[in-house]
């Protein structure tokens, strides 16, 4: 049964139905202004779990007075009310702008029949981020935040990820290596078929990596949170970055629970209000945040948050998958790049680093650290691969 403006209500499981229409707080895209979205009232989905509101209560207590005063969304535990100007700068739409293709709603479900094209992810990062709601809901079903937070207290203490990078740079005068443990990626498919995360992590450490980045996304990278724990349990002492697509505080707790010392926050995904809030959560757990940007505009936005200490510049264009180190050069030569240098922030050059020339080029751009995945992980002897990469 088609309702007004393309709202189609499926009666298959329904006896009676009324669907409310209102602004949707989740999507961040100008198109949403042209048409009202649908508010989900009940049924299965993210808001089915009571753990997110519980989670927020916990996070509030775990962080500062300042964050306590921020109103938060019941759905995600993140603060509401970011300015529309800031929303425009966020490249990634957090959710399909017109809701999911099918929306369970109590005893019925409804379908949005218009705007099918706008409702498709525009790039791989949107596709990944949209799937996170499903993934996080399942995680919360298995372990509500209250239990997760209790578990976090028993996790091994966090190591200082940022200090490790700074020390290496000072000692070696070469960029400190964050070596990535990743089996596959959306752009390359399977990179290492004989993937053994512990063997690779040990080889990276033996080769001289300062820190490790561990992909935890299962669907798109064939990663796992359990790799963090396995690598720690095997005695690897390098601080560990949880390479995840974070949209909620719950994921930060999960990372700490599994032993991560640092976590990635992607500016293209997170408006500043979310970034600032997540940074407080990260700090409250004793971890470091690597805040990743792709453009000067994102860097400018990120630099307005005083808590940012570690910035990553990703050379991969997430629309085309094209990788060029010129991105790092361009951004580091911009006024925002200059501000990073003036503030003595550690900047990490990420993606597309294959040779000693690439290492040197990134260092000349002003990066004190590099994050390297493919060129090391594809080799069957990653220890030697690191030594070759650094000309040692
Ligand atoms: O690598 C991808 O295909 C990808 C797609 C969408 C989001 C992120 C993606 N990669 C994550 C990374 O940025 C890299 O794993 C990391 O920077 C290392 O890059 P590389 O040395 O080129 O493997």
Coordinates of C-alpha atoms and ligand atoms in Angstrom, one line a residue:
X1 CA 0.0 0.0 0.0
X2 CA 1.6 3.2 -1.1
X3 CA 1.4 6.1 1.4
X4 CA 2.0 9.8 0.7
X5 CA 5.3 10.8 -0.9
X6 CA 6.6 7.3 -1.6
X7 CA 6.0 5.8 1.8
X8 CA 4.8 2.3 1.1
X9 CA 3.4 0.4 4.1
X10 CA 3.7 -3.4 3.9
X11 CA 0.5 -4.9 5.3
X12 CA 1.8 -8.5 5.1
X13 CA 2.3 -8.7 8.8
X14 CA -0.1 -6.0 9.9
X15 CA -3.6 -5.6 11.0
X16 CA -3.6 -1.9 11.3
X17 CA -1.0 0.7 10.7
X18 CA -0.1 4.4 11.1
X19 CA 3.3 5.6 10.1
X20 CA 4.6 8.9 11.5
X21 CA 6.7 11.1 9.3
X22 CA 9.3 13.5 10.7
X23 CA 12.8 14.7 10.3
X24 CA 15.4 11.9 10.7
X25 CA 18.2 13.0 13.0
X26 CA 20.7 10.4 11.6
X27 CA 21.4 11.3 8.0
X28 CA 23.7 14.1 7.2
X29 CA 23.1 15.1 3.7
X30 CA 21.7 18.2 2.1
X31 CA 19.1 16.1 0.2
X32 CA 17.3 15.3 3.3
X33 CA 16.0 18.9 3.4
X34 CA 14.0 18.3 0.3
X35 CA 11.9 15.5 1.6
X36 CA 10.9 14.4 5.1
X37 CA 12.3 11.1 6.2
X38 CA 10.5 8.6 8.4
X39 CA 11.0 8.2 12.0
X40 CA 11.3 4.6 13.3
X41 CA 8.9 4.0 16.1
X42 CA 9.7 0.5 17.1
X43 CA 10.6 -2.9 15.9
X44 CA 14.0 -4.6 15.3
X45 CA 17.0 -2.4 14.6
X46 CA 19.4 -0.2 16.4
X47 CA 16.9 1.4 18.7
X48 CA 15.6 -2.0 19.8
X49 CA 18.5 -2.4 22.2
X50 CA 18.2 -0.6 25.5
X51 CA 22.0 -0.8 25.8
X52 CA 22.7 2.4 23.8
X53 CA 20.9 4.6 26.3
X54 CA 22.4 2.7 29.2
X55 CA 25.7 3.1 27.4
X56 CA 25.3 6.8 27.2
X57 CA 24.6 7.0 30.9
X58 CA 27.9 5.2 31.5
X59 CA 29.9 7.2 29.1
X60 CA 28.6 10.4 30.7
X61 CA 29.9 9.3 34.0
X62 CA 33.2 8.1 32.6
X63 CA 34.0 11.5 31.0
X64 CA 34.1 15.1 32.0
X65 CA 31.6 17.5 33.3
X66 CA 31.6 19.2 30.0
X67 CA 30.4 16.1 28.2
X68 CA 27.7 15.6 30.8
X69 CA 26.1 18.8 29.8
X70 CA 25.8 17.7 26.1
X71 CA 22.4 16.3 25.2
X72 CA 22.8 12.9 23.6
X73 CA 20.9 10.9 21.1
X74 CA 19.1 7.9 22.7
X75 CA 20.0 5.9 19.6
X76 CA 23.7 6.1 19.5
X77 CA 24.9 7.8 22.7
X78 CA 26.5 10.6 20.7
X79 CA 25.6 14.2 21.3
X80 CA 22.8 15.8 19.2
X81 CA 22.6 19.2 17.7
X82 CA 25.6 19.7 15.5
X83 CA 25.3 22.9 13.4
X84 CA 24.1 22.6 9.9
X85 CA 27.2 24.3 8.6
X86 CA 29.3 21.6 10.2
X87 CA 27.0 18.9 8.7
X88 CA 27.8 20.1 5.2
X89 CA 31.5 19.5 5.7
X90 CA 31.0 15.8 6.6
X91 CA 31.5 13.9 3.4
X92 CA 30.0 10.7 4.4
X93 CA 26.2 10.3 5.0
X94 CA 25.8 8.5 8.2
X95 CA 22.7 6.6 7.1
X96 CA 20.7 6.2 3.9
X97 CA 19.0 9.6 3.7
X98 CA 15.5 8.1 3.3
X99 CA 15.8 5.2 5.7
X100 CA 16.5 1.6 5.1
X101 CA 14.9 -0.1 2.1
X102 CA 12.6 -2.0 4.4
X103 CA 11.8 -0.7 7.9
X104 CA 10.3 -3.0 10.5
X105 CA 7.8 -1.0 12.6
X106 CA 6.1 -3.0 15.3
X107 CA 3.8 -5.6 13.8
X108 CA 4.3 -4.1 10.3
X109 CA 7.1 -2.8 8.2
X110 CA 7.2 0.0 5.7
X111 CA 9.2 0.7 2.5
X112 CA 10.4 3.9 1.0
X113 CA 9.8 3.7 -2.7
X114 CA 11.1 7.1 -3.8
X115 CA 14.7 8.3 -3.9
X116 CA 16.1 4.8 -4.6
X117 CA 19.2 6.3 -6.2
X118 CA 19.9 8.8 -3.4
X119 CA 19.4 5.9 -1.0
X120 CA 22.3 3.9 -2.5
X121 CA 25.8 4.4 -0.9
X122 CA 27.8 6.8 -3.0
X123 CA 31.2 5.2 -2.1
X124 CA 32.7 2.3 -0.2
X125 CA 33.1 4.3 3.0
X126 CA 29.4 5.0 3.1
X127 CA 28.7 1.4 2.4
X128 CA 30.9 0.4 5.3
X129 CA 29.5 2.9 7.7
X130 CA 25.9 2.1 6.9
X131 CA 26.5 -1.5 7.7
X132 CA 27.9 -0.6 11.2
X133 CA 24.4 0.0 12.6
X134 CA 23.6 -3.7 11.9
X135 CA 26.9 -4.9 13.2
X136 CA 26.8 -2.8 16.4
X137 CA 23.2 -3.8 17.2
X138 CA 24.3 -7.5 17.1
X139 CA 27.3 -6.7 19.3
X140 CA 25.1 -5.0 21.8
X141 CA 22.7 -7.9 21.8
X142 CA 25.6 -10.2 22.7
X143 CA 27.2 -7.8 25.2
X144 CA 25.4 -4.7 26.4
X145 CA 27.7 -1.7 27.2
X146 CA 27.3 -2.1 31.0
X147 CA 28.9 -5.6 30.7
X148 CA 31.4 -4.4 28.2
X149 CA 32.5 -1.5 30.4
X150 CA 32.9 -3.9 33.3
X151 CA 35.1 -6.1 31.1
X152 CA 37.2 -3.0 30.1
X153 CA 38.3 -2.6 33.7
X154 CA 40.0 -6.0 33.5
X155 CA 41.7 -5.4 30.2
X156 CA 45.6 -5.0 30.2
X157 CA 46.5 -1.3 30.8
X158 CA 46.8 0.8 27.6
X159 CA 50.3 1.6 26.3
X160 CA 51.2 5.1 25.1
X161 CA 50.8 4.9 21.4
X162 CA 51.7 8.6 20.7
X163 CA 54.8 8.6 22.9
X164 CA 56.1 5.4 21.1
X165 CA 55.8 7.2 17.7
X166 CA 57.6 10.3 19.0
X167 CA 60.4 8.4 20.6
X168 CA 61.1 6.4 17.5
X169 CA 61.3 9.5 15.4
X170 CA 63.6 11.1 17.8
X171 CA 65.9 8.1 18.1
X172 CA 66.0 7.1 14.4
X173 CA 65.3 10.3 12.5
X174 CA 63.1 8.2 10.2
X175 CA 59.3 8.0 10.3
X176 CA 58.0 5.7 13.0
X177 CA 56.3 2.7 11.4
X178 CA 52.7 1.7 12.1
X179 CA 52.5 -1.6 10.3
X180 CA 49.1 -2.9 9.4
X181 CA 47.8 -6.4 10.0
X182 CA 45.1 -6.7 7.3
X183 CA 44.0 -9.7 5.2
X184 CA 41.9 -8.0 2.6
X185 CA 40.5 -4.7 1.6
X186 CA 37.6 -3.4 -0.6
X187 CA 40.1 -2.0 -3.1
X188 CA 42.5 -5.0 -3.3
X189 CA 40.4 -8.0 -2.3
X190 CA 42.5 -10.6 -0.5
X191 CA 46.0 -9.3 -0.1
X192 CA 47.5 -12.1 2.0
X193 CA 45.8 -15.6 1.5
X194 CA 48.1 -17.2 4.2
X195 CA 47.0 -14.7 6.8
X196 CA 48.1 -15.4 10.3
X197 CA 47.7 -12.2 12.4
X198 CA 50.0 -13.3 15.2
X199 CA 52.8 -14.5 12.9
X200 CA 52.6 -11.2 11.0
X201 CA 52.5 -9.1 14.1
X202 CA 55.6 -10.8 15.5
X203 CA 57.4 -10.4 12.3
X204 CA 56.5 -6.7 12.2
X205 CA 57.8 -6.2 15.7
X206 CA 61.0 -8.1 14.9
X207 CA 61.4 -5.9 11.8
X208 CA 61.3 -2.7 13.8
X209 CA 57.7 -1.5 13.6
X210 CA 56.9 0.9 16.4
X211 CA 53.2 0.3 16.5
X212 CA 50.7 -2.0 14.8
X213 CA 47.4 -1.2 13.1
X214 CA 44.9 -4.1 13.3
X215 CA 41.9 -4.2 11.0
X216 CA 38.9 -5.3 13.0
X217 CA 36.1 -4.8 10.4
X218 CA 34.9 -8.3 9.4
X219 CA 32.7 -7.8 6.4
X220 CA 34.9 -5.6 4.2
X221 CA 38.4 -6.4 5.5
X222 CA 38.1 -9.9 6.9
X223 CA 39.4 -8.5 10.2
X224 CA 38.4 -9.3 13.8
X225 CA 38.5 -7.7 17.2
X226 CA 39.9 -11.0 18.5
X227 CA 43.1 -10.4 16.6
X228 CA 43.9 -7.5 19.0
X229 CA 43.7 -9.9 21.9
X230 CA 45.6 -12.7 20.2
X231 CA 48.4 -10.4 19.3
X232 CA 48.7 -9.0 22.8
X233 CA 48.5 -12.5 24.3
X234 CA 51.3 -13.7 22.1
X235 CA 53.6 -11.2 23.8
X236 CA 53.8 -8.5 21.1
X237 CA 54.7 -5.3 23.0
X238 CA 54.1 -2.7 20.2
X239 CA 51.1 -0.5 21.0
X240 CA 48.0 -1.5 18.9
X241 CA 45.7 0.7 16.9
X242 CA 42.2 -0.6 16.4
X243 CA 41.5 0.1 12.7
X244 CA 37.8 0.4 12.8
X245 CA 35.0 2.6 11.3
X246 CA 33.9 4.2 14.5
X247 CA 30.4 5.8 14.7
X248 CA 29.6 5.2 18.4
X249 CA 31.3 5.1 21.8
X250 CA 30.4 1.4 22.1
X251 CA 33.1 0.6 19.5
X252 CA 35.8 2.5 21.5
X253 CA 34.9 0.4 24.6
X254 CA 35.0 -2.7 22.4
X255 CA 38.5 -1.8 21.2
X256 CA 39.8 -1.3 24.7
X257 CA 38.1 -4.5 25.9
X258 CA 40.1 -6.4 23.3
X259 CA 43.4 -4.7 24.3
X260 CA 43.7 -1.8 21.8
X261 CA 45.8 1.2 22.9
X262 CA 44.6 3.5 20.1
X263 CA 41.7 3.9 17.8
X264 CA 41.0 5.4 14.4
X265 CA 38.5 8.3 14.1
X266 CA 37.7 9.3 10.5
X267 CA 36.8 13.0 10.0
X268 CA 34.9 12.2 6.7
X269 CA 32.5 10.1 8.8
X270 CA 32.2 12.2 12.0
X271 CA 31.1 15.8 12.5
X272 CA 33.1 17.7 15.0
X273 CA 30.6 17.3 17.8
X274 CA 30.9 13.5 17.5
X275 CA 34.6 13.7 17.1
X276 CA 35.1 15.9 20.2
X277 CA 32.8 13.6 22.2
X278 CA 34.5 10.4 21.0
X279 CA 37.9 11.9 21.7
X280 CA 36.8 12.4 25.3
X281 CA 35.7 8.8 25.5
X282 CA 39.0 7.6 24.0
X283 CA 40.9 9.7 26.5
X284 CA 38.8 8.5 29.4
X285 CA 39.9 5.0 28.6
X286 CA 43.5 6.0 28.5
X287 CA 43.8 5.5 24.7
X288 CA 45.1 7.6 21.8
X289 CA 43.0 8.7 18.9
X290 CA 44.4 8.8 15.4
X291 CA 42.2 11.3 13.6
X292 CA 42.2 10.7 9.9
X293 CA 41.6 13.3 7.2
X294 CA 41.5 13.3 3.4
X295 CA 41.3 17.0 2.7
X296 CA 42.5 20.4 3.9
X297 CA 38.9 21.2 4.8
X298 CA 38.7 18.2 7.1
X299 CA 42.0 19.1 8.6
X300 CA 40.8 22.6 9.3
X301 CA 37.8 21.3 11.1
X302 CA 39.8 18.8 13.1
X303 CA 42.3 21.4 14.2
X304 CA 39.5 23.3 15.9
X305 CA 39.3 20.5 18.5
X306 CA 42.1 21.2 21.1
X307 CA 42.2 17.5 22.2
X308 CA 43.5 16.3 18.8
X309 CA 47.1 15.2 19.1
X310 CA 47.7 12.7 16.3
X311 CA 46.5 13.3 12.8
X312 CA 46.6 10.9 9.8
X313 CA 46.5 12.0 6.2
X314 CA 45.0 9.2 4.1
X315 CA 46.4 9.2 0.5
X316 CA 43.5 7.0 -0.7
X317 CA 40.6 8.6 -2.5
X318 CA 37.7 6.7 -1.1
X319 CA 35.5 7.5 -4.1
X320 CA 37.9 6.2 -6.8
X321 CA 40.4 4.2 -4.6
X322 CA 43.2 6.1 -6.4
X323 CA 46.2 6.5 -4.1
X324 CA 48.7 9.3 -4.5
X325 CA 51.3 10.6 -2.0
X326 CA 50.7 14.1 -3.5
X327 CA 47.7 14.2 -1.1
X328 CA 50.1 14.3 1.8
X329 CA 52.3 16.8 0.1
X330 CA 49.4 19.1 -0.8
X331 CA 47.8 19.0 2.6
X332 CA 51.1 19.4 4.5
X333 CA 52.0 22.4 2.3
X334 CA 48.6 24.1 3.1
X335 CA 48.0 26.5 5.9
X336 CA 46.4 23.7 7.8
X337 CA 49.5 21.6 7.4
X338 CA 51.6 24.5 8.6
X339 CA 49.4 24.7 11.7
X340 CA 50.1 21.0 12.4
X341 CA 53.8 21.8 12.3
X342 CA 53.4 24.9 14.4
X343 CA 51.4 23.0 17.0
X344 CA 54.0 20.1 16.9
X345 CA 51.3 17.6 16.1
X346 CA 52.5 14.2 15.0
X347 CA 51.2 13.6 11.4
X348 CA 51.0 10.1 10.0
X349 CA 51.2 9.5 6.2
X350 CA 48.7 6.7 5.4
X351 CA 48.3 4.4 2.4
X352 CA 50.3 3.8 -0.8
X353 CA 53.8 3.6 0.7
X354 CA 55.8 1.0 -1.1
X355 CA 59.5 2.1 -1.3
X356 CA 62.2 3.9 0.6
X357 CA 61.6 6.8 -1.8
X358 CA 58.0 6.9 -0.6
X359 CA 59.2 6.8 3.1
X360 CA 61.6 9.7 2.4
X361 CA 59.1 11.7 0.4
X362 CA 56.5 11.4 3.3
X363 CA 59.1 12.4 5.8
X364 CA 60.1 15.4 3.7
X365 CA 56.4 16.4 3.7
X366 CA 56.6 16.7 7.5
X367 CA 55.2 13.3 8.6
X368 CA 56.9 11.8 11.6
X369 CA 55.1 8.5 11.2
X370 CA 53.8 6.3 8.3
X371 CA 51.0 3.7 8.2
X372 CA 51.8 0.9 5.8
X373 CA 49.6 -2.1 5.0
X374 CA 49.7 -3.7 1.6
X375 CA 53.4 -3.5 0.7
X376 CA 54.3 -5.3 3.9
X377 CA 51.4 -7.7 4.5
X378 CA 51.5 -9.1 1.0
X379 CA 55.1 -10.3 1.6
X380 CA 55.6 -13.8 3.1
X381 CA 58.6 -12.4 5.1
X382 CA 57.2 -9.1 6.6
X383 CA 60.3 -8.7 8.8
X384 CA 62.6 -8.4 5.8
X385 CA 60.0 -6.3 4.0
X386 CA 60.2 -3.7 6.7
X387 CA 64.0 -3.6 6.6
X388 CA 64.0 -3.2 2.9
X389 CA 61.3 -0.5 3.1
X390 CA 63.5 1.5 5.4
X391 CA 66.8 0.8 3.6
X392 CA 68.3 -1.0 6.6
Ligands
LIG1 O1 42.0 0.0 1.4 C1 40.8 0.2 1.1 O2 40.3 -0.4 0.1 C2 39.9 1.0 1.9 C3 38.6 1.3 1.5 C4 37.8 2.0 2.3 C5 38.2 2.6 3.5 C6 39.5 2.3 3.9 C7 40.3 1.6 3.1 N1 41.6 1.3 3.5 C8 42.1 1.5 4.9 C9 43.4 2.2 4.8 O3 43.4 3.4 4.7 C10 44.6 1.4 4.6 O4 44.4 0.1 5.1 C11 45.8 1.9 5.3 O5 46.0 3.3 5.2 C12 47.1 1.2 4.7 O6 47.1 1.4 3.3 P1 48.0 0.6 2.3 O7 49.4 0.7 2.8 O8 47.9 1.2 1.0 O9 47.6 -0.8 2.4

